[in-house]
Short mmCIF file of C-alpha atoms in Angstrom, two decimals:
data_model
loop_
_atom_site.label_atom_id
_atom_site.label_comp_id
_atom_site.label_asym_id
_atom_site.label_seq_id
_atom_site.Cartn_x
_atom_site.Cartn_y
_atom_site.Cartn_z
CA MET V 1 134.86 71.66 93.32
CA LYS V 2 131.12 72.36 93.32
CA LYS V 3 128.76 69.71 92.05
CA THR V 4 126.86 70.50 88.88
CA THR V 5 124.21 67.76 89.06
CA THR V 6 120.98 69.00 87.52
CA ILE V 7 118.13 68.63 89.97
CA LYS V 8 114.57 69.88 89.81
CA ILE V 9 112.94 71.10 92.99
CA LEU V 10 109.31 72.02 93.56
CA VAL V 11 108.74 74.36 96.52
CA GLN V 12 105.31 75.01 98.00
CA HIS V 13 103.60 77.23 99.34
CA LEU V 14 105.63 80.44 99.06
CA ASP V 15 102.75 82.90 99.39
CA THR V 16 103.27 84.58 102.77
CA LEU V 17 106.04 86.91 103.84
CA PRO V 18 107.22 84.70 106.74
CA ASN V 19 107.65 81.73 104.40
CA ILE V 20 109.42 83.92 101.85
CA VAL V 21 111.81 85.61 104.29
CA PHE V 22 112.82 82.45 106.12
CA SER V 23 113.10 80.28 103.00
CA LEU V 24 115.30 82.61 100.94
CA PRO V 25 118.57 81.55 102.65
CA LEU V 26 117.76 77.94 101.80
CA LEU V 27 116.77 78.68 98.20
CA ASN V 28 119.76 80.92 97.55
CA CYS V 29 122.07 78.35 99.08
CA ILE V 30 120.78 75.64 96.75
CA GLN V 31 121.19 77.97 93.78
CA GLU V 32 124.79 78.81 94.75
CA GLN V 33 125.74 75.21 95.43
CA TYR V 34 123.92 73.86 92.37
CA PRO V 35 123.82 76.56 89.69
CA LYS V 36 122.10 74.16 87.29
CA ALA V 37 119.33 73.27 89.74
CA GLU V 38 115.86 74.31 88.65
CA LEU V 39 113.68 75.82 91.37
CA HIS V 40 109.98 75.76 90.56
CA PHE V 41 107.24 77.05 92.85
CA LEU V 42 103.67 76.22 93.69
CA THR V 43 102.31 79.50 95.00
CA ASN V 44 99.59 82.11 94.59
CA LYS V 45 99.53 85.42 92.72
CA ILE V 46 101.29 87.33 95.53
CA GLY V 47 104.04 84.73 95.80
CA ALA V 48 104.56 84.66 92.01
CA GLU V 49 104.90 88.46 91.93
CA PHE V 50 107.50 88.38 94.68
CA LEU V 51 109.52 85.51 93.21
CA ILE V 52 109.72 87.29 89.85
CA SER V 53 110.94 90.50 91.56
CA GLN V 54 113.65 88.47 93.39
CA LYS V 55 114.69 86.73 90.15
CA ILE V 56 114.41 83.35 91.83
CA ALA V 57 111.60 81.59 89.99
CA LYS V 58 112.23 79.64 86.80
CA ASN V 59 108.65 78.45 86.73
CA THR V 60 105.60 79.04 88.94
CA PHE V 61 102.32 77.20 89.25
CA ILE V 62 99.67 79.58 90.57
CA TYR V 63 97.51 77.48 92.84
CA LYS V 64 93.72 77.79 92.89
CA LYS V 65 91.39 75.20 94.38
CA GLU V 66 89.48 74.74 91.15
CA LEU V 67 92.74 74.13 89.22
CA PHE V 68 94.11 71.39 91.49
CA TYR V 69 93.86 68.48 89.04
CA PRO V 70 95.14 70.40 85.96
CA ILE V 71 98.15 71.51 88.08
CA LEU V 72 98.78 67.88 89.11
CA LYS V 73 99.09 66.91 85.45
CA LYS V 74 101.57 69.74 84.76
CA ILE V 75 103.66 68.85 87.82
CA LYS V 76 103.78 65.17 86.88
CA LYS V 77 105.24 66.03 83.45
CA GLU V 78 108.16 67.92 85.05
CA HIS V 79 109.67 64.82 86.81
CA TYR V 80 110.88 66.63 89.95
CA ASN V 81 113.64 65.20 92.17
CA LEU V 82 112.58 66.97 95.38
CA PHE V 83 109.37 68.35 96.85
CA LEU V 84 109.97 70.91 99.62
CA SER V 85 106.82 71.80 101.55
CA LEU V 86 106.56 74.96 103.63
CA ASN V 87 103.29 74.24 105.43
CA LYS V 88 101.03 71.49 106.72
CA LYS V 89 98.12 71.80 104.26
CA THR V 90 97.04 68.20 103.68
CA LYS V 91 95.82 68.59 100.10
CA LEU V 92 99.01 70.29 98.93
CA ASN V 93 101.22 67.78 100.73
CA LEU V 94 99.53 64.99 98.78
CA ILE V 95 100.98 66.45 95.56
CA PRO V 96 104.38 64.66 95.72
CA ILE V 97 102.62 61.35 96.40
CA LEU V 98 100.19 61.79 93.51
CA THR V 99 102.92 62.98 91.13
CA LYS V 100 105.56 60.42 92.26
CA ILE V 101 108.28 62.85 93.37
CA PRO V 102 110.95 60.63 95.00
CA LEU V 103 112.33 62.91 97.74
CA LYS V 104 109.81 64.68 99.99
CA ILE V 105 110.75 67.07 102.80
CA GLY V 106 108.32 69.08 104.91
CA PRO V 107 106.95 70.05 108.32
CA LYS V 108 106.11 67.34 110.83
CA SER V 109 102.47 66.23 110.77
CA ILE V 110 100.57 62.92 110.84
CA LEU V 111 100.50 62.82 107.02
CA THR V 112 104.10 63.88 106.40
CA ASN V 113 105.42 61.52 109.09
CA LEU V 114 103.87 58.64 107.14
CA LEU V 115 104.64 59.72 103.59
CA PHE V 116 107.66 62.06 103.53
CA ASN V 117 111.33 61.04 103.52
CA LEU V 118 112.24 63.73 106.06
CA THR V 119 110.13 65.85 108.39
CA VAL V 120 111.27 68.82 110.45
CA PRO V 121 109.63 70.06 113.69
CA THR V 122 107.86 73.36 113.12
CA ASN V 123 107.86 76.42 115.34
CA GLN V 124 105.86 79.03 113.48
CA SER V 125 108.20 80.78 111.05
CA LEU V 126 111.25 78.96 112.44
CA PHE V 127 110.56 76.01 110.14
CA ILE V 128 113.18 77.00 107.57
CA HIS V 129 115.77 77.63 110.29
CA ASN V 130 115.08 74.12 111.57
CA ILE V 131 115.63 72.68 108.09
CA LEU V 132 118.97 74.47 107.79
CA LYS V 133 120.12 73.07 111.13
CA TYR V 134 118.90 69.56 110.38
CA LYS V 135 121.93 67.49 109.32
CA PRO V 136 120.12 64.79 107.28
CA TYR V 137 118.99 67.56 104.93
CA PHE V 138 122.56 68.76 104.50
CA SER V 139 123.62 65.24 103.56
CA VAL V 140 121.04 65.26 100.75
CA PHE V 141 122.53 68.29 98.99
CA ASN V 142 125.83 68.79 100.82
CA LEU V 143 124.79 72.32 101.76
CA PRO V 144 127.31 74.57 103.56
CA PHE V 145 126.39 75.78 107.05
CA GLN V 146 127.30 79.42 106.45
CA ILE V 147 124.29 80.96 104.74
CA ASN V 148 123.65 84.66 104.38
CA THR V 149 121.06 86.32 102.20
CA GLN V 150 118.61 89.18 102.25
CA VAL V 151 115.39 89.95 100.48
CA GLN V 152 116.22 92.30 97.61
CA GLU V 153 114.37 95.61 97.30
CA ASP V 154 112.67 96.02 93.93
CA PRO V 155 114.06 99.21 92.22
CA ILE V 156 110.65 100.29 90.88
CA CYS V 157 109.04 99.93 94.32
CA GLN V 158 112.01 101.69 95.90
CA HIS V 159 111.46 104.83 93.79
CA LYS V 160 107.68 104.62 94.25
CA ILE V 161 107.95 104.56 98.06
CA LYS V 162 110.61 107.30 98.13
CA ASP V 163 108.27 109.55 96.12
CA LEU V 164 105.39 108.70 98.46
CA PHE V 165 107.45 109.57 101.55
CA HIS V 166 108.68 112.80 99.95
CA LYS V 167 105.13 113.85 99.07
CA TYR V 168 103.42 113.18 102.41
CA LEU V 169 106.10 113.18 105.12
CA ASP V 170 108.46 115.71 106.67
CA PRO V 171 111.97 114.87 105.36
CA GLN V 172 113.55 116.31 108.55
CA LYS V 173 111.89 113.69 110.80
CA PRO V 174 112.68 109.98 111.15
CA ASN V 175 110.00 107.59 109.84
CA LEU V 176 108.39 105.23 112.35
CA LEU V 177 106.67 102.23 110.77
CA PHE V 178 103.95 100.11 112.39
CA VAL V 179 103.20 96.95 110.38
CA PHE V 180 99.85 95.37 111.26
CA THR V 181 99.10 91.67 110.81
CA PRO V 182 96.20 89.37 111.69
CA HIS V 183 98.18 88.55 114.88
CA THR V 184 98.43 92.17 116.04
CA PRO V 185 97.02 92.51 119.62
CA SER V 186 93.62 93.60 120.93
CA PRO V 187 92.12 96.68 119.20
CA LYS V 188 91.45 98.65 122.41
CA GLU V 189 95.01 98.43 123.78
CA LEU V 190 96.49 98.84 120.31
CA THR V 191 94.46 101.99 119.60
CA ALA V 192 95.69 103.52 122.87
CA ALA V 193 99.29 102.69 121.95
CA ILE V 194 98.92 104.15 118.44
CA SER V 195 97.32 107.32 119.85
CA HIS V 196 100.33 107.78 122.12
CA LEU V 197 102.72 107.30 119.22
CA THR V 198 101.00 109.66 116.81
CA SER V 199 100.89 112.43 119.43
CA ASN V 200 104.71 112.51 119.36
CA PRO V 201 105.79 115.46 117.15
CA ASN V 202 109.30 114.11 116.59
CA TYR V 203 108.39 111.38 114.09
CA ASN V 204 106.61 110.71 110.83
CA PHE V 205 104.23 107.74 111.19
CA ILE V 206 103.60 105.10 108.56
CA LEU V 207 100.83 102.59 109.22
CA SER V 208 100.89 99.57 106.92
CA GLY V 209 100.15 95.88 106.71
CA PHE V 210 96.77 94.22 106.66
CA LEU V 211 93.67 94.54 108.87
CA SER V 212 89.98 93.66 108.60
CA LYS V 213 87.77 96.19 106.82
CA SER V 214 85.98 96.96 110.10
CA SER V 215 89.11 98.09 111.95
CA SER V 216 88.93 101.59 113.42
CA LEU V 217 92.64 102.04 112.66
CA LEU V 218 91.87 102.30 108.94
CA SER V 219 90.57 105.84 109.48
CA ILE V 220 93.63 107.21 111.34
CA ASN V 221 94.92 110.28 109.54
CA GLY V 222 96.69 113.50 110.40
CA THR V 223 99.81 115.57 109.96
CA SER V 224 102.92 113.40 109.60
CA ILE V 225 100.77 110.23 109.36
CA LEU V 226 100.79 108.12 106.19
CA ASN V 227 98.10 105.44 106.39
CA LEU V 228 98.87 102.62 103.95
CA ILE V 229 96.95 99.80 105.67
CA ASN V 230 95.60 97.30 103.09
CA GLN V 231 97.01 99.47 100.28
CA LEU V 232 100.40 97.85 99.55
CA ASN V 233 101.40 94.70 97.74
CA LEU V 234 104.20 92.53 99.06
CA THR V 235 107.08 94.15 97.15
CA ASP V 236 105.86 97.65 98.11
CA LEU V 237 105.72 96.65 101.77
CA ILE V 238 109.32 95.39 101.66
CA SER V 239 110.44 98.79 100.33
CA VAL V 240 108.51 100.57 103.09
CA ILE V 241 110.26 98.44 105.73
CA TYR V 242 113.67 99.10 104.19
CA GLN V 243 113.13 102.86 103.98
CA ALA V 244 111.64 103.35 107.45
CA ASN V 245 113.91 104.32 110.35
CA LEU V 246 112.17 102.37 113.12
CA CYS V 247 109.94 99.30 112.82
CA ILE V 248 107.19 97.92 115.08
CA SER V 249 105.37 94.67 114.30
CA SER V 250 104.05 91.41 115.69
CA ASP V 251 105.21 89.39 112.67
CA PRO V 252 108.68 87.80 112.84
CA ALA V 253 109.13 88.14 109.08
CA TYR V 254 108.76 91.93 109.12
CA ILE V 255 111.00 92.09 112.18
CA SER V 256 113.60 89.93 110.44
CA LEU V 257 113.62 92.22 107.39
CA ALA V 258 114.05 95.29 109.59
CA SER V 259 116.72 93.57 111.68
CA ASN V 260 118.71 92.52 108.62
CA ASN V 261 118.90 96.21 107.74
CA ASP V 262 119.91 97.36 111.26
CA LYS V 263 116.64 99.15 112.07
CA PRO V 264 115.62 99.88 115.65
CA ILE V 265 112.81 97.44 116.48
CA ILE V 266 109.90 96.80 118.82
CA TYR V 267 108.74 93.20 118.46
CA ILE V 268 105.27 92.41 119.84
CA ALA V 269 105.89 88.69 120.33
CA PRO V 270 103.81 85.66 121.27
CA LYS V 271 104.26 84.66 124.91
CA ASN V 272 106.92 81.98 124.35
CA ALA V 273 108.41 83.12 121.04
CA PRO V 274 112.20 82.65 120.98
CA ILE V 275 114.32 85.72 120.21
CA SER V 276 116.03 83.80 117.38
CA GLN V 277 112.76 83.97 115.47
CA THR V 278 113.69 87.48 114.38
CA GLY V 279 116.94 86.47 112.71
CA PRO V 280 119.99 88.66 113.40
CA LEU V 281 119.13 91.33 115.93
CA SER V 282 119.74 95.03 115.43
CA ASP V 283 121.60 96.99 118.12
CA TYR V 284 118.31 98.59 119.24
CA PHE V 285 115.76 95.90 120.02
CA LYS V 286 112.83 95.78 122.44
CA ILE V 287 110.49 92.82 122.83
CA ILE V 288 106.96 92.87 124.28
CA ARG V 289 105.50 89.47 125.06
CA SER V 290 101.76 88.87 125.27
CA PRO V 291 99.48 89.80 126.92
CA PHE V 292 99.94 93.14 125.17
CA SER V 293 99.11 96.35 127.04
CA ALA V 294 99.34 99.97 125.94
CA SER V 295 101.20 100.95 129.12
CA LEU V 296 103.88 98.29 128.56
CA PHE V 297 104.22 99.32 124.91
CA ILE V 298 104.63 103.00 125.86
CA LYS V 299 107.28 102.04 128.44
CA LYS V 300 109.27 100.00 125.88
CA PHE V 301 108.94 102.73 123.27
CA GLN V 302 110.30 105.31 125.72
CA GLU V 303 113.21 102.99 126.58
CA LEU V 304 114.01 102.63 122.89
CA GLN V 305 113.76 106.40 122.40
CA ASN V 306 116.21 106.91 125.28
CA ASP V 307 118.64 104.40 123.77
CA LEU V 308 118.45 106.14 120.40
CA SER V 309 118.78 109.58 121.98
CA ILE V 310 121.88 108.57 123.95
CA SER V 311 123.54 107.26 120.79
CA ASN V 312 122.24 110.17 118.67
CA TYR V 313 120.85 107.63 116.21
CA PHE V 314 118.52 110.02 114.34
CA ILE V 315 120.88 112.88 113.55
CA SER V 316 122.68 114.31 110.55
CA GLU V 317 125.93 112.83 109.26
CA LYS V 318 127.83 115.94 110.37
CA THR V 319 126.43 115.66 113.90
CA LYS V 320 127.20 111.93 113.92
CA LYS V 321 130.82 112.68 113.06
CA ASN V 322 130.98 115.23 115.89
CA TYR V 323 129.42 112.74 118.28
CA LEU V 324 131.93 110.08 117.26
CA LEU V 325 134.83 112.52 117.61
CA LYS V 326 133.59 113.66 121.01
CA ASN V 327 133.63 110.06 122.23
CA THR V 328 137.02 109.21 120.73
CA ILE V 329 138.94 112.48 121.14
CA LYS V 330 142.40 112.00 122.68
CA VAL V 331 144.37 114.56 124.68
CA VAL V 332 148.02 114.49 125.77
CA TYR V 333 148.99 116.78 128.64
CA LEU V 334 152.66 117.82 128.74
CA LEU V 335 154.25 117.97 132.19
CA LYS V 336 157.62 119.25 133.39
CA ASN V 337 158.44 116.52 135.90
CA GLN V 338 157.06 113.92 138.30
CA LYS V 339 156.25 116.55 140.93
CA ASP V 340 154.17 118.45 138.36
CA TYR V 341 152.28 115.21 137.65
CA GLN V 342 151.62 114.52 141.35
CA THR V 343 150.02 117.96 141.85
CA LYS V 344 147.64 117.36 138.93
CA LYS V 345 147.05 113.63 139.42
CA GLU V 346 143.56 113.98 140.97
CA ASP V 347 142.40 116.13 138.05
CA PHE V 348 143.63 113.51 135.56
CA ILE V 349 141.78 110.77 137.43
CA ALA V 350 138.57 112.85 137.56
CA LEU V 351 138.67 113.50 133.79
CA GLN V 352 139.44 109.87 133.01
CA ASP V 353 136.54 108.77 135.23
CA GLN V 354 134.26 110.96 133.09
CA GLY V 355 135.38 108.97 130.04
CA LEU V 356 137.86 111.49 128.61
CA ASN V 357 140.88 109.88 126.97
CA ILE V 358 143.65 112.07 128.44
CA HIS V 359 147.30 110.99 128.77
CA PRO V 360 149.82 112.69 131.12
CA PHE V 361 153.24 112.92 129.43
CA ILE V 362 156.36 114.00 131.40
CA LEU V 363 158.44 115.71 128.75
CA LYS V 364 161.64 116.21 130.75
CA LYS V 365 162.05 112.44 131.08
CA THR V 366 162.13 111.94 127.32
CA ASN V 367 163.12 113.71 124.13
CA PRO V 368 160.89 115.35 121.45
CA LEU V 369 161.21 112.32 119.15
CA THR V 370 159.61 110.12 121.79
CA LEU V 371 156.75 112.60 122.04
CA LEU V 372 156.37 112.58 118.25
CA TYR V 373 156.21 108.80 118.21
CA PHE V 374 153.58 108.86 120.96
CA LEU V 375 151.42 111.42 119.09
CA LYS V 376 151.51 109.31 115.94
CA LYS V 377 150.90 105.99 117.64
CA GLU V 378 148.00 107.15 119.83
CA ASN V 379 146.31 109.39 117.21
CA ILE V 380 146.29 112.39 119.55
CA HIS V 381 143.92 115.28 118.73
CA ILE V 382 144.99 117.88 121.32
CA ILE V 383 148.34 118.70 122.97
CA GLN V 384 147.66 120.57 126.21
CA THR V 385 150.01 122.18 128.71
CA ASP V 386 150.17 125.06 131.18
CA THR V 387 153.92 125.49 130.63
CA ASN V 388 155.59 127.35 127.78
CA PHE V 389 157.48 124.57 125.98
CA PHE V 390 158.63 126.96 123.25
CA LEU V 391 161.28 124.76 121.61
CA THR V 392 158.98 121.74 121.66
CA LYS V 393 156.24 123.73 119.91
CA ILE V 394 158.67 124.96 117.24
CA PHE V 395 159.92 121.41 116.68
CA LEU V 396 156.38 120.05 116.32
CA LYS V 397 155.36 122.85 113.98
CA ILE V 398 158.28 122.08 111.64
CA VAL V 399 157.55 118.34 111.75
CA PHE V 400 153.86 118.82 110.96
CA LEU V 401 154.76 120.93 107.93
CA PHE V 402 156.54 117.97 106.36
CA LEU V 403 154.76 114.93 107.80
CA ASN V 404 151.16 114.04 107.03
CA PHE V 405 149.72 113.54 110.52
CA LYS V 406 146.10 112.34 110.73
CA PRO V 407 144.60 113.68 112.89
CA LYS V 408 146.78 116.81 113.03
CA PRO V 409 147.03 117.71 116.75
CA LYS V 410 146.05 121.15 118.04
CA PHE V 411 148.24 122.80 120.70
CA ILE V 412 146.52 124.67 123.58
CA LYS V 413 147.96 126.36 126.64
CA GLN V 414 145.44 125.82 129.42
CA LYS V 415 145.72 124.47 132.93
CA ILE V 416 144.06 121.12 133.56
CA ASN V 417 140.62 121.39 135.12
CA LYS V 418 138.54 118.46 136.31
CA TYR V 419 135.39 120.30 135.18
CA LEU V 420 136.42 120.28 131.52
CA THR V 421 134.30 117.98 129.35
CA ALA V 422 134.67 116.10 126.08
CA GLU V 423 132.41 118.76 124.49
CA THR V 424 134.90 121.45 125.55
CA TYR V 425 137.79 119.60 123.95
CA LEU V 426 135.72 119.00 120.80
CA THR V 427 135.08 122.76 120.51
CA ILE V 428 138.78 123.45 121.05
CA TYR V 429 139.76 120.92 118.40
CA GLN V 430 137.32 122.30 115.82
CA LYS V 431 138.02 126.02 116.37
CA HIS V 432 141.68 126.35 117.36
CA ASP V 433 144.61 126.51 115.00
CA PHE V 434 147.80 124.61 115.77
CA PHE V 435 149.18 127.42 117.94
#
């Protein structure tokens, strides 16, 4: 039975996307385990806007330097049980001491080591992950280990970004997103990399994030380029990440959001950044460690393109279904006897080596019911033979009239050929009738 103890928690300083992304599992877990717990936040205007959109905040204190002492008075009146700090800012980490909050948890520093009940080693945005793995913290609230949550996309922002994409971008092309941050690499190498990307006619390009007003990248424009640098708020940017098809960034928070939604990713990482910093990885992931170079970026981008091309990632649903069928199509080849099999054995091996799922089946050794059972069990798409098994065909036709076979096999009379491909069998399956 879940505990229902009412506790009041003050969380600071939820004003950057990394802090938000990596703290949400913790906050949601506390809410699920303690539905009566009150989560209050010390944040800035951006953080307050985000917390409201996520329906997490019960109360927010918008921090400004000139309002420090008035905020202290308000916090003291709330009688919090726990202060959870998300950064090392000395002034803000004095708040639980000055307001007499009994339980204080935060990142390891000289101050917090002296004054906090529990400190956790920091590793950039991995701080929250470290908290979740740190057993003393679990003993405080009896938190379960299995935690899974995602940042929710705001419905208003979702429609706004969809309209923006529809207005400025080609709907037939996949959308490639580059999210800039203050940590994005050297301008010269980055400009060369961006120039290479935007010369590719196969994508729409969305440039977003935040750069200094002097950056030359602010002026990049052109066909199939949507430049949104310094133009989006936090909730808009989350919608852009969710609606893009491929994401490139140097910030682990943006990468984590994209990864949680199975986007192909290029992560421009610090030299020693652990892979786990991105959260769960997508199936298509490339990492570039510093020092960043345009040539290395272009190489990794081409590798990712090749991976996506091989898997036909950016194609229509109909084409995806065909691709899936082509790679899973099953063929049974009917043979008269063992001698017939021996003469065709090399062709079977050649086709199987190419990846075709083809099964030799010696009909004279068995009866039609055994064949029927095999077709049903193995989900066979095509029955192939070079012999006229007339009675067998009649039997199967009658059976298929009354039994709901899925897939319904197609019957073709064609001699085995080691040069046949999965594409050939796919065409046969889609165009041929049963006989």
